[in-house]
Amino acid sequence: MRKYALLPFNFITILNHEILINELGDFIITPIGTVQKILSHSISDEDLYKTLVSNFFVTEEILPSLLDIYASRLRTKKGFLDDKTSLHIFVLTLRCNQNCIYCQASSQEETSKHCSMSLEDMTASVQMMFHSPSPNLTMEFQGGEPSLEIDLIRHGIETAEEINKEKNRKLTYVLCTNCRKLSDDMLELCKQYNILISTSLDGPSYIHNKNRGREDSYEKTIAGINKARAVLGNEFVSALMTTSELALDYPKEIVDEYVSDGFNGIFLRALNPYGLAAQNEDWKRYNQRFISFYKTAVDYIIEINKHGIFFREEYASIILRKMLTPYTTGFVDLQSPAGTINSVIVYNYDGYVYASDESRMLAEIHDYSFRLGKVTDKYEDVFCGSVAKRMGKIWANEALAGCSSCPIKVYCGADPVRHHSTQGDMYGFRPTSLVCEKNKAIIEYLFSLIVERGDEVLPIFRRWVK
Amino acid sequence: MTLKIDRKIFSDSCISTVVYWFSSRYAIQRSIQGTIETLTIDGVQDEKQFLLEFYQKLNDYKLRNQIDEETKYIKTILYAKAFGEFDELTEEEILE
Ligand code: SF4
């Protein structure tokens, strides 16, 4: 019987293997029965034993001398907490020049009035942003269609640049635009301040146009992407897709579209079922179809990579980064404590601050649960106020029923806003949670690829997380 | 269907976790006499499959509980070392 002590770990069984996962997200693939052998101190495989010791699964000392290293690696994994709130979303307006069928931002006509942020609120929002201790501040302009409010963008950036002369933060600007009417003035502003463009492209024209509610939408978006690339350079333009019901039937075609448009990755994003709990059965079906869609698309992307083309799926890359590297990711949906408030905050056109993008969308259906305060309020009252405190009690998956004993929690996150929206309860009930079902399916799928086709997929996955 | 489980073999926490995960599909009532817990489960179509899944989860959570039990002190030390200084910060320092 070997003498050693256990270090904290969990395990999951996939394809007749036990995958042992420690607090850092490091994992070892072992034969079935390994956990039992570890517990009964009867490991006979010398190599396996050495792997368990060197990867912090068991220790031969009572207090391992490398505990400080383990602790500092654990700290690194939660590094996003040290960074504090770095993503600041400015919802400039609800005005829009498209009619997307699944629009979750409740957009208004291009000519609508009273649904844009005032200059005063923009100034107050930027001032509040600088109260965040983060050394990196990203100002992301959203809408509606934010490029319809170029003066507001210019005012926001100029105010930030002025304050930053003293504050010395690293500022990044992102414009989320449908690229439909990217004016020369707008692109000039982008060039002047290195604004990154994030656009929406749902796939080939027959999907994109249907989703976006206009027959010329695809053509205009592609033209806008090309125009922006010509002025700013390819690396300044990225695209996001949203998987509508229609898109679910075309995983390969959507990937092909992104490859042929010269992108080197795609984020396969599911629709968010905000405030639609009433049609829960439909969402369950959608979720399951999305998972199949996702797997087919990722399989296809792996094939593309095998032909020497670098092209990655972004959601998988975020999870793989947690699995295969010592680092954290800045992706707010897969964080614990949750990304809401801790990493992202939203200044809305209505002069209020919300806990996340989804929170302000809920406000459009008169649910103000995640309204933190006014942009003119004191920073402390907003970021550490009663709503934040209430959320703080349930935003760590390490302390949630279902999640706390979940073997893959280190790769997953807590999402109080989503659970409030879909289940009417911030705490959430994991056995019927759509977000739990989706994350679990995707994480287990990635593991199954590693178990079954490790030699083939791991070199590809390692390139994705570099 | 009913299921009798000996609490000397599977702890309350272990059974509770498994019941939690099954509660989206089945209505499960729990009662206990001595060390024997009786589960009355409504809605089971395929008993064999149910038992296979239920016991597999019970065994897995029993192993997980054992690991947690054996590692709880080292885990506390580990987290204290990693994040301990947060406890010493005042609210003002956190906000700085
Ligand atoms: S949400 Fe689901 S998959 Fe994610 S940690 Fe919780 S139980 Fe696990």
Coordinates of C-alpha atoms and ligand atoms in Angstrom, one line a residue:
Chain A
M1 CA 0.0 0.0 0.0
R2 CA 1.5 3.3 -1.1
K3 CA 1.7 6.2 1.4
Y4 CA 0.3 9.5 0.1
A5 CA -2.4 12.0 0.7
L6 CA -5.0 13.2 -1.7
L7 CA -5.1 16.7 -3.1
P8 CA -8.6 18.0 -4.2
F9 CA -9.8 16.7 -7.5
N10 CA -13.0 15.5 -9.1
F11 CA -13.6 13.1 -12.0
I12 CA -15.9 12.4 -14.9
T13 CA -16.5 9.2 -16.9
I14 CA -16.3 9.6 -20.6
L15 CA -16.1 6.8 -23.2
N16 CA -15.1 4.3 -20.7
H17 CA -12.3 6.4 -19.2
E18 CA -12.1 8.3 -16.0
I19 CA -10.9 11.9 -16.5
L20 CA -9.5 13.3 -13.3
I21 CA -9.7 17.1 -13.0
N22 CA -8.0 19.1 -10.3
E23 CA -8.7 22.6 -9.0
L24 CA -6.6 24.2 -11.7
G25 CA -8.5 22.5 -14.5
D26 CA -5.5 20.2 -15.3
F27 CA -6.7 16.8 -16.2
I28 CA -5.5 13.3 -16.7
I29 CA -7.2 10.6 -18.7
T30 CA -7.1 7.3 -16.8
P31 CA -8.6 3.8 -17.1
I32 CA -11.9 3.1 -15.4
G33 CA -11.5 2.2 -11.8
T34 CA -8.5 4.6 -11.2
V35 CA -10.3 6.8 -8.7
Q36 CA -11.2 3.7 -6.6
K37 CA -7.6 2.6 -6.7
I38 CA -6.4 6.1 -5.7
L39 CA -8.7 6.1 -2.7
S40 CA -7.7 2.6 -1.6
H41 CA -4.0 3.4 -2.2
S42 CA -3.5 0.5 -4.6
I43 CA -2.1 2.2 -7.7
S44 CA 0.3 -0.3 -9.2
D45 CA 1.0 1.5 -12.5
E46 CA 4.3 3.4 -11.7
D47 CA 3.9 5.9 -14.6
L48 CA 0.3 6.8 -13.6
Y49 CA 1.4 7.3 -10.0
K50 CA 4.2 9.7 -11.0
T51 CA 1.7 11.6 -13.2
L52 CA -0.7 11.9 -10.3
V53 CA 2.1 13.3 -8.1
S54 CA 3.6 15.7 -10.6
N55 CA 0.2 17.0 -11.6
F56 CA -1.1 17.8 -8.0
F57 CA -3.6 15.0 -7.7
V58 CA -1.8 13.2 -4.8
T59 CA 1.1 14.3 -2.5
E60 CA 3.7 12.3 -0.7
E61 CA 4.2 15.1 1.9
I62 CA 1.6 16.1 4.5
L63 CA 1.9 19.7 3.4
P64 CA 3.3 19.6 -0.1
S65 CA 6.3 21.9 -0.5
L66 CA 4.9 22.9 -3.8
L67 CA 1.7 24.2 -2.2
D68 CA 2.7 27.8 -2.8
I69 CA 3.1 27.1 -6.5
Y70 CA -0.3 25.4 -6.6
A71 CA -1.9 28.4 -4.8
S72 CA -0.3 30.8 -7.1
R73 CA -1.5 28.9 -10.1
L74 CA -5.0 28.8 -8.6
R75 CA -4.8 32.6 -8.2
T76 CA -3.7 32.9 -11.9
K77 CA -6.8 30.9 -12.9
K78 CA -9.0 33.5 -11.2
G79 CA -6.8 36.3 -12.5
F80 CA -9.9 38.0 -14.0
L81 CA -10.8 39.0 -10.5
D82 CA -7.6 41.0 -10.1
D83 CA -8.3 42.7 -13.3
K84 CA -11.7 43.9 -12.0
T85 CA -14.3 45.3 -14.4
S86 CA -12.6 45.8 -17.7
L87 CA -15.4 45.5 -20.3
H88 CA -17.6 48.6 -20.3
I89 CA -20.5 48.4 -22.7
F90 CA -22.1 51.6 -23.8
V91 CA -25.6 51.1 -25.3
L92 CA -25.8 54.3 -27.3
T93 CA -29.2 53.9 -28.8
L94 CA -32.1 51.5 -29.7
R95 CA -32.3 53.1 -33.2
C96 CA -31.4 50.6 -35.9
N97 CA -31.4 50.2 -39.7
Q98 CA -32.2 46.5 -39.7
N99 CA -35.0 44.2 -38.7
C100 CA -33.4 41.2 -37.2
I101 CA -35.9 38.5 -36.5
Y102 CA -34.4 37.6 -33.2
C103 CA -33.4 41.1 -32.1
Q104 CA -33.0 41.0 -28.3
A105 CA -32.2 44.7 -28.0
S106 CA -35.8 45.7 -28.9
S107 CA -34.5 48.0 -31.6
Q108 CA -36.5 51.0 -32.9
E109 CA -36.8 52.7 -36.3
E110 CA -33.7 54.5 -37.5
T111 CA -35.7 57.8 -37.2
S112 CA -37.0 57.2 -33.7
K113 CA -36.4 59.7 -31.0
H114 CA -35.9 59.5 -27.2
C115 CA -34.0 56.2 -27.4
S116 CA -30.5 57.4 -27.5
M117 CA -28.0 58.3 -24.7
S118 CA -27.6 62.0 -23.9
L119 CA -24.1 63.6 -24.1
E120 CA -24.4 64.3 -20.3
D121 CA -25.0 60.6 -19.6
M122 CA -22.1 59.6 -21.8
T123 CA -19.8 61.9 -19.9
A124 CA -21.0 60.6 -16.5
S125 CA -20.7 57.0 -17.8
V126 CA -17.1 57.5 -18.9
Q127 CA -16.3 59.1 -15.6
M128 CA -17.8 56.1 -13.8
M129 CA -15.8 53.7 -16.0
F130 CA -12.5 55.3 -14.7
H131 CA -13.5 54.5 -11.1
S132 CA -13.0 50.9 -12.0
P133 CA -9.5 49.9 -10.8
S134 CA -8.8 47.8 -14.0
P135 CA -5.6 48.6 -15.8
N136 CA -7.3 47.7 -19.0
L137 CA -10.6 49.4 -20.0
T138 CA -12.5 48.4 -23.1
M139 CA -15.3 50.7 -24.2
E140 CA -17.6 48.7 -26.4
F141 CA -20.3 50.6 -28.3
Q142 CA -23.5 48.8 -28.9
G143 CA -27.1 49.5 -30.0
G144 CA -29.4 49.3 -31.8
E145 CA -26.9 50.4 -34.4
P146 CA -24.3 52.5 -32.6
S147 CA -22.8 53.9 -35.8
L148 CA -26.0 56.0 -36.2
E149 CA -24.7 58.0 -33.2
I150 CA -21.2 58.9 -34.4
D151 CA -21.2 62.2 -32.4
L152 CA -21.9 60.3 -29.2
I153 CA -19.1 57.8 -29.9
R154 CA -16.7 60.7 -30.6
H155 CA -17.7 62.5 -27.4
G156 CA -17.3 59.3 -25.4
I157 CA -13.8 58.6 -26.8
E158 CA -12.6 62.1 -26.5
T159 CA -13.8 62.3 -22.9
A160 CA -12.0 59.0 -22.1
E161 CA -8.8 60.1 -23.8
E162 CA -8.8 63.4 -21.8
I163 CA -9.4 61.6 -18.5
N164 CA -6.8 59.0 -19.4
K165 CA -4.0 61.6 -19.7
E166 CA -4.0 61.4 -15.9
K167 CA -5.2 57.9 -15.3
N168 CA -2.9 56.0 -17.7
R169 CA -5.0 53.0 -18.4
K170 CA -4.8 50.9 -21.5
L171 CA -7.9 51.8 -23.5
T172 CA -9.4 49.7 -26.2
Y173 CA -12.5 50.6 -28.3
V174 CA -14.9 48.2 -30.0
L175 CA -17.7 49.2 -32.3
C176 CA -20.5 46.5 -32.6
T177 CA -22.0 47.4 -36.0
N178 CA -24.1 45.6 -38.6
C179 CA -21.7 47.3 -41.2
R180 CA -24.8 48.3 -43.2
K181 CA -23.9 52.0 -43.5
L182 CA -20.3 52.4 -42.4
S183 CA -19.7 56.0 -43.4
D184 CA -16.3 57.4 -44.3
D185 CA -16.5 59.6 -41.2
M186 CA -17.1 56.6 -39.0
L187 CA -14.1 54.7 -40.5
E188 CA -11.9 57.8 -40.1
L189 CA -12.8 57.9 -36.4
C190 CA -12.1 54.2 -36.2
K191 CA -8.7 54.7 -37.8
Q192 CA -7.9 57.6 -35.5
Y193 CA -8.6 55.7 -32.3
N194 CA -7.8 52.1 -33.4
I195 CA -11.4 51.1 -32.9
L196 CA -12.0 47.4 -33.5
I197 CA -15.1 46.5 -35.5
S198 CA -17.2 43.6 -34.5
T199 CA -20.0 42.9 -36.9
S200 CA -22.7 40.3 -37.3
L201 CA -22.6 37.7 -40.0
D202 CA -24.9 34.8 -39.7
G203 CA -23.7 32.7 -42.7
P204 CA -24.5 32.6 -46.4
S205 CA -26.9 35.1 -47.9
Y206 CA -30.0 32.8 -47.6
I207 CA -29.5 32.6 -43.8
H208 CA -28.1 36.1 -43.1
N209 CA -30.8 37.9 -45.1
K210 CA -33.6 35.9 -43.5
N211 CA -32.3 36.5 -40.0
R212 CA -31.7 40.1 -40.6
G213 CA -35.0 40.9 -42.2
R214 CA -33.7 42.6 -45.3
E215 CA -32.9 41.2 -48.7
D216 CA -29.8 43.2 -49.2
S217 CA -28.4 42.7 -45.7
Y218 CA -25.7 40.1 -46.6
E219 CA -24.5 42.1 -49.6
K220 CA -24.3 45.3 -47.4
T221 CA -22.5 43.5 -44.6
I222 CA -19.9 42.0 -46.8
A223 CA -19.4 45.3 -48.5
G224 CA -19.1 47.0 -45.1
I225 CA -16.6 44.3 -43.9
N226 CA -14.4 44.8 -47.0
K227 CA -14.6 48.6 -46.7
A228 CA -13.6 48.4 -43.1
R229 CA -10.8 46.0 -43.8
A230 CA -9.4 48.3 -46.6
V231 CA -9.3 51.2 -44.2
L232 CA -8.3 49.6 -41.0
G233 CA -6.7 46.3 -41.9
N234 CA -8.1 42.7 -41.6
E235 CA -7.1 42.3 -38.0
F236 CA -9.4 45.1 -36.9
V237 CA -12.5 43.5 -38.2
S238 CA -14.2 40.5 -36.7
A239 CA -17.6 38.9 -37.0
L240 CA -20.1 37.1 -34.8
M241 CA -22.9 34.8 -35.8
T242 CA -26.1 34.0 -34.0
T243 CA -27.6 30.6 -34.6
S244 CA -31.2 31.1 -35.6
E245 CA -33.6 28.2 -36.0
L246 CA -32.9 28.3 -39.7
A247 CA -29.1 28.3 -39.2
L248 CA -29.3 25.0 -37.2
D249 CA -29.7 23.1 -40.5
Y250 CA -26.5 24.6 -42.1
P251 CA -23.5 24.1 -39.8
K252 CA -21.0 23.4 -42.6
E253 CA -22.3 26.1 -44.9
I254 CA -21.9 28.7 -42.2
V255 CA -18.4 27.6 -41.4
D256 CA -17.6 27.7 -45.2
E257 CA -18.9 31.2 -45.4
Y258 CA -16.6 32.4 -42.7
V259 CA -13.6 30.6 -44.2
S260 CA -14.3 32.1 -47.7
D261 CA -14.7 35.6 -46.2
G262 CA -11.2 35.4 -44.8
F263 CA -11.9 35.0 -41.1
N264 CA -9.7 32.7 -39.1
G265 CA -12.4 31.8 -36.6
I266 CA -16.1 31.6 -35.8
F267 CA -18.0 32.0 -32.6
L268 CA -20.9 29.5 -32.7
R269 CA -23.4 31.4 -30.6
A270 CA -26.7 30.1 -29.4
L271 CA -29.8 32.3 -29.2
N272 CA -30.4 33.7 -25.7
P273 CA -33.9 32.8 -24.5
Y274 CA -34.5 36.1 -22.6
G275 CA -37.8 36.4 -21.0
L276 CA -39.2 33.6 -23.0
A277 CA -39.6 31.0 -20.3
A278 CA -43.2 30.7 -21.3
Q279 CA -42.2 28.8 -24.4
N280 CA -39.9 26.6 -22.6
E281 CA -40.6 23.4 -24.5
D282 CA -39.5 25.1 -27.7
W283 CA -36.3 26.3 -26.1
K284 CA -35.5 22.8 -24.9
R285 CA -35.8 21.5 -28.4
Y286 CA -33.7 24.4 -29.7
N287 CA -31.0 23.8 -27.1
Q288 CA -30.7 20.1 -28.1
R289 CA -30.6 21.0 -31.8
F290 CA -28.0 23.6 -31.1
I291 CA -25.8 21.1 -29.4
S292 CA -25.9 18.8 -32.4
F293 CA -25.3 21.7 -34.7
Y294 CA -22.4 22.7 -32.6
K295 CA -20.8 19.3 -32.7
T296 CA -21.2 18.9 -36.5
A297 CA -19.7 22.3 -37.0
V298 CA -16.7 21.7 -34.7
D299 CA -16.1 18.3 -36.4
Y300 CA -16.1 20.1 -39.7
I301 CA -13.7 22.8 -38.4
I302 CA -11.3 20.1 -37.2
E303 CA -11.3 18.7 -40.8
I304 CA -10.6 22.1 -42.2
N305 CA -7.6 22.5 -39.8
K306 CA -6.3 19.0 -40.9
H307 CA -6.0 20.5 -44.4
G308 CA -3.5 23.0 -43.1
I309 CA -5.9 26.0 -42.7
F310 CA -5.9 27.7 -39.3
F311 CA -9.5 28.2 -38.3
R312 CA -10.8 27.9 -34.8
E313 CA -14.2 27.8 -33.0
E314 CA -14.0 30.5 -30.4
Y315 CA -16.2 29.0 -27.7
A316 CA -14.3 25.8 -27.8
S317 CA -11.1 27.7 -27.7
I318 CA -12.1 29.5 -24.5
I319 CA -12.9 26.2 -22.8
L320 CA -9.7 24.6 -24.2
R321 CA -7.7 27.4 -22.9
K322 CA -9.0 26.6 -19.4
M323 CA -8.2 22.9 -20.0
L324 CA -4.8 23.1 -21.7
T325 CA -3.1 26.3 -20.3
P326 CA -2.4 27.8 -16.9
Y327 CA -4.3 30.9 -17.8
T328 CA -7.7 32.4 -17.4
T329 CA -9.9 33.8 -20.1
G330 CA -11.7 37.1 -20.1
F331 CA -14.9 35.6 -21.3
V332 CA -17.7 36.7 -18.9
D333 CA -20.2 33.8 -19.6
L334 CA -17.8 31.2 -18.3
Q335 CA -16.5 32.8 -15.1
S336 CA -17.0 32.0 -11.5
P337 CA -17.5 34.3 -9.7
A338 CA -19.7 35.4 -12.6
G339 CA -18.6 37.9 -15.1
T340 CA -21.5 40.2 -14.5
I341 CA -20.3 43.4 -12.7
N342 CA -16.9 41.7 -11.9
S343 CA -15.8 41.9 -15.5
V344 CA -18.5 43.6 -17.5
I345 CA -20.9 46.5 -16.9
V346 CA -23.4 48.2 -19.1
Y347 CA -24.2 51.9 -19.4
N348 CA -27.5 52.1 -21.1
Y349 CA -29.1 54.7 -23.3
D350 CA -31.7 55.3 -20.6
G351 CA -29.1 56.7 -18.1
Y352 CA -29.0 53.6 -15.9
V353 CA -26.2 51.1 -15.3
Y354 CA -27.0 47.4 -15.7
A355 CA -25.1 44.3 -14.6
S356 CA -24.7 42.9 -18.1
D357 CA -25.8 43.1 -21.7
E358 CA -28.5 40.6 -20.9
S359 CA -29.7 42.6 -17.9
R360 CA -30.4 45.7 -20.0
M361 CA -32.3 43.5 -22.5
L362 CA -34.5 42.3 -19.6
A363 CA -35.2 46.0 -18.9
E364 CA -36.7 46.3 -22.3
I365 CA -39.4 43.8 -21.2
H366 CA -39.8 45.8 -18.0
D367 CA -37.8 43.6 -15.8
Y368 CA -35.4 45.9 -13.9
S369 CA -34.0 43.2 -11.5
F370 CA -30.4 43.9 -12.6
R371 CA -30.5 47.7 -12.8
L372 CA -27.7 48.8 -10.5
G373 CA -28.3 52.5 -10.4
K374 CA -28.0 55.7 -12.4
V375 CA -24.8 56.7 -14.3
T376 CA -24.7 59.8 -12.1
D377 CA -24.8 57.8 -8.9
K378 CA -21.7 57.1 -6.8
Y379 CA -19.5 54.3 -8.2
E380 CA -19.6 52.4 -4.9
D381 CA -23.4 52.6 -4.7
V382 CA -23.6 51.1 -8.2
F383 CA -20.9 48.4 -8.2
C384 CA -21.3 47.4 -4.5
G385 CA -25.0 48.3 -4.0
S386 CA -27.9 46.1 -3.0
V387 CA -28.3 44.4 -6.4
A388 CA -24.6 43.6 -6.6
K389 CA -24.6 42.3 -3.0
R390 CA -27.6 40.1 -3.7
M391 CA -26.0 38.7 -6.8
G392 CA -22.7 38.2 -4.9
K393 CA -24.3 35.6 -2.8
I394 CA -25.0 33.3 -5.7
W395 CA -22.5 34.1 -8.4
A396 CA -19.8 31.5 -7.6
N397 CA -20.5 28.0 -9.0
E398 CA -18.2 26.6 -6.3
A399 CA -21.1 27.3 -3.8
L400 CA -24.2 26.4 -5.9
A401 CA -26.3 23.3 -5.6
G402 CA -25.5 21.1 -8.6
C403 CA -22.4 23.0 -9.6
S404 CA -20.4 22.6 -6.4
S405 CA -20.0 18.9 -6.9
C406 CA -19.8 19.1 -10.7
P407 CA -16.6 17.7 -12.1
I408 CA -16.3 20.3 -14.9
K409 CA -17.2 23.4 -12.9
V410 CA -13.7 24.7 -13.3
Y411 CA -14.4 25.2 -17.0
C412 CA -17.9 26.5 -16.6
G413 CA -19.4 29.6 -15.0
A414 CA -22.2 30.9 -12.9
D415 CA -24.9 32.9 -14.7
P416 CA -27.5 34.4 -12.3
V417 CA -29.0 36.7 -15.0
R418 CA -29.7 33.8 -17.4
H419 CA -31.2 31.7 -14.6
H420 CA -33.4 34.6 -13.5
S421 CA -34.5 35.1 -17.1
T422 CA -35.2 31.5 -17.9
Q423 CA -36.2 30.0 -14.6
G424 CA -37.4 33.0 -12.7
D425 CA -34.7 32.4 -10.0
M426 CA -31.2 33.8 -10.0
Y427 CA -30.0 30.8 -8.1
G428 CA -31.1 28.4 -10.8
F429 CA -32.0 24.8 -10.9
R430 CA -29.3 22.9 -12.7
P431 CA -31.2 19.8 -13.8
T432 CA -33.5 21.8 -16.1
S433 CA -31.1 24.7 -16.8
L434 CA -30.5 25.1 -20.6
V435 CA -27.2 26.8 -20.0
C436 CA -26.0 23.9 -17.8
E437 CA -27.2 21.4 -20.5
K438 CA -25.4 23.3 -23.2
N439 CA -22.1 23.8 -21.4
K440 CA -22.0 20.3 -20.1
A441 CA -22.6 18.9 -23.6
I442 CA -19.9 21.0 -25.1
I443 CA -17.3 20.4 -22.5
E444 CA -18.0 16.7 -22.4
Y445 CA -17.8 16.6 -26.2
L446 CA -14.4 18.3 -26.2
F447 CA -13.2 15.7 -23.7
S448 CA -14.6 12.9 -25.8
L449 CA -12.6 14.2 -28.8
I450 CA -9.5 14.3 -26.7
V451 CA -10.1 10.8 -25.4
E452 CA -11.0 9.2 -28.7
R453 CA -8.9 11.2 -31.2
G454 CA -6.2 12.9 -29.0
D455 CA -3.3 12.5 -31.4
E456 CA -5.3 14.1 -34.1
V457 CA -7.1 16.9 -32.3
L458 CA -4.7 18.0 -29.6
P459 CA -2.1 19.6 -31.9
I460 CA -5.0 21.5 -33.5
F461 CA -6.5 22.5 -30.1
R462 CA -3.1 23.7 -28.9
R463 CA -2.8 26.0 -31.9
W464 CA -6.3 27.4 -31.1
V465 CA -5.3 28.3 -27.6
K466 CA -2.0 29.9 -28.4
Chain B
M1 CA -41.2 2.1 -7.9
T2 CA -39.5 2.0 -4.5
L3 CA -35.8 1.8 -3.7
K4 CA -34.2 1.0 -0.3
I5 CA -30.8 2.4 0.3
D6 CA -28.7 1.8 3.4
R7 CA -27.4 5.1 4.8
K8 CA -24.4 3.2 6.2
I9 CA -23.3 2.6 2.6
F10 CA -24.5 5.8 0.9
S11 CA -24.6 9.0 3.0
D12 CA -27.4 11.5 3.1
S13 CA -25.4 14.0 1.1
C14 CA -24.7 11.4 -1.5
I15 CA -28.3 10.4 -1.9
S16 CA -29.5 14.0 -1.8
T17 CA -27.2 15.0 -4.7
V18 CA -28.4 12.1 -6.9
V19 CA -32.0 12.8 -6.1
Y20 CA -31.4 16.5 -7.0
W21 CA -30.2 15.5 -10.5
F22 CA -33.1 13.1 -11.0
S23 CA -35.7 15.5 -9.8
S24 CA -36.2 17.1 -13.2
R25 CA -37.5 13.8 -14.6
Y26 CA -39.1 12.1 -11.6
A27 CA -41.1 12.9 -8.5
I28 CA -39.1 11.3 -5.7
Q29 CA -40.3 11.0 -2.1
R30 CA -37.9 10.2 0.7
S31 CA -38.4 8.6 4.1
I32 CA -36.1 7.0 6.6
Q33 CA -36.4 4.3 9.2
G34 CA -33.3 3.4 11.1
T35 CA -30.5 3.4 8.7
I36 CA -32.6 2.5 5.7
E37 CA -33.8 5.2 3.4
T38 CA -36.8 4.5 1.2
L39 CA -37.2 6.4 -2.1
T40 CA -40.6 6.3 -3.8
I41 CA -40.1 7.3 -7.4
D42 CA -42.9 8.3 -9.8
G43 CA -42.7 8.3 -13.5
V44 CA -40.1 5.5 -14.2
Q45 CA -40.7 3.8 -17.5
D46 CA -37.6 1.6 -17.8
E47 CA -36.7 0.3 -14.3
K48 CA -33.5 -1.4 -15.4
Q49 CA -32.1 1.6 -17.0
F50 CA -33.2 3.8 -14.1
L51 CA -31.4 1.6 -11.6
L52 CA -28.3 1.4 -13.7
E53 CA -28.1 5.2 -13.9
F54 CA -29.1 5.8 -10.3
Y55 CA -26.6 3.5 -8.8
Q56 CA -23.8 4.7 -11.2
K57 CA -24.4 8.2 -9.9
L58 CA -24.6 7.1 -6.3
N59 CA -21.3 5.3 -6.6
D60 CA -19.7 8.3 -8.4
Y61 CA -20.9 10.8 -5.7
K62 CA -19.8 8.4 -3.0
L63 CA -16.3 8.5 -4.4
R64 CA -16.5 12.3 -4.8
N65 CA -17.6 12.7 -1.2
Q66 CA -14.7 10.6 0.0
I67 CA -12.2 12.7 -2.0
D68 CA -13.9 15.9 -0.6
E69 CA -13.7 14.5 3.0
E70 CA -10.0 13.6 2.7
T71 CA -9.0 16.8 1.1
K72 CA -11.1 19.4 2.9
Y73 CA -8.3 20.7 5.1
I74 CA -5.7 21.0 2.4
K75 CA -8.3 22.7 0.2
T76 CA -8.9 25.3 2.9
I77 CA -5.2 25.9 3.2
L78 CA -4.8 26.1 -0.6
Y79 CA -7.6 28.7 -1.0
A80 CA -6.4 30.7 2.0
K81 CA -3.0 30.8 0.4
A82 CA -4.3 31.8 -3.0
F83 CA -6.9 34.4 -1.9
G84 CA -6.4 34.9 1.8
E85 CA -5.2 38.5 1.6
F86 CA -8.7 39.6 0.3
D87 CA -10.0 38.9 3.8
E88 CA -7.6 41.5 5.3
L89 CA -8.6 44.2 2.9
T90 CA -11.0 46.9 4.0
E91 CA -13.9 47.8 1.8
E92 CA -12.1 51.1 0.9
E93 CA -9.0 49.2 -0.2
I94 CA -11.0 46.9 -2.3
L95 CA -12.6 49.9 -4.0
E96 CA -9.3 51.7 -4.5
Ligands
SF4_1 S1 -23.8 24.8 -14.8 FE1 -23.9 22.6 -15.1 S2 -22.0 22.1 -16.2 FE2 -21.7 24.1 -15.4 S3 -20.7 23.8 -13.4 FE3 -22.9 23.9 -13.0 S4 -23.6 21.8 -13.0 FE4 -21.6 21.9 -14.0

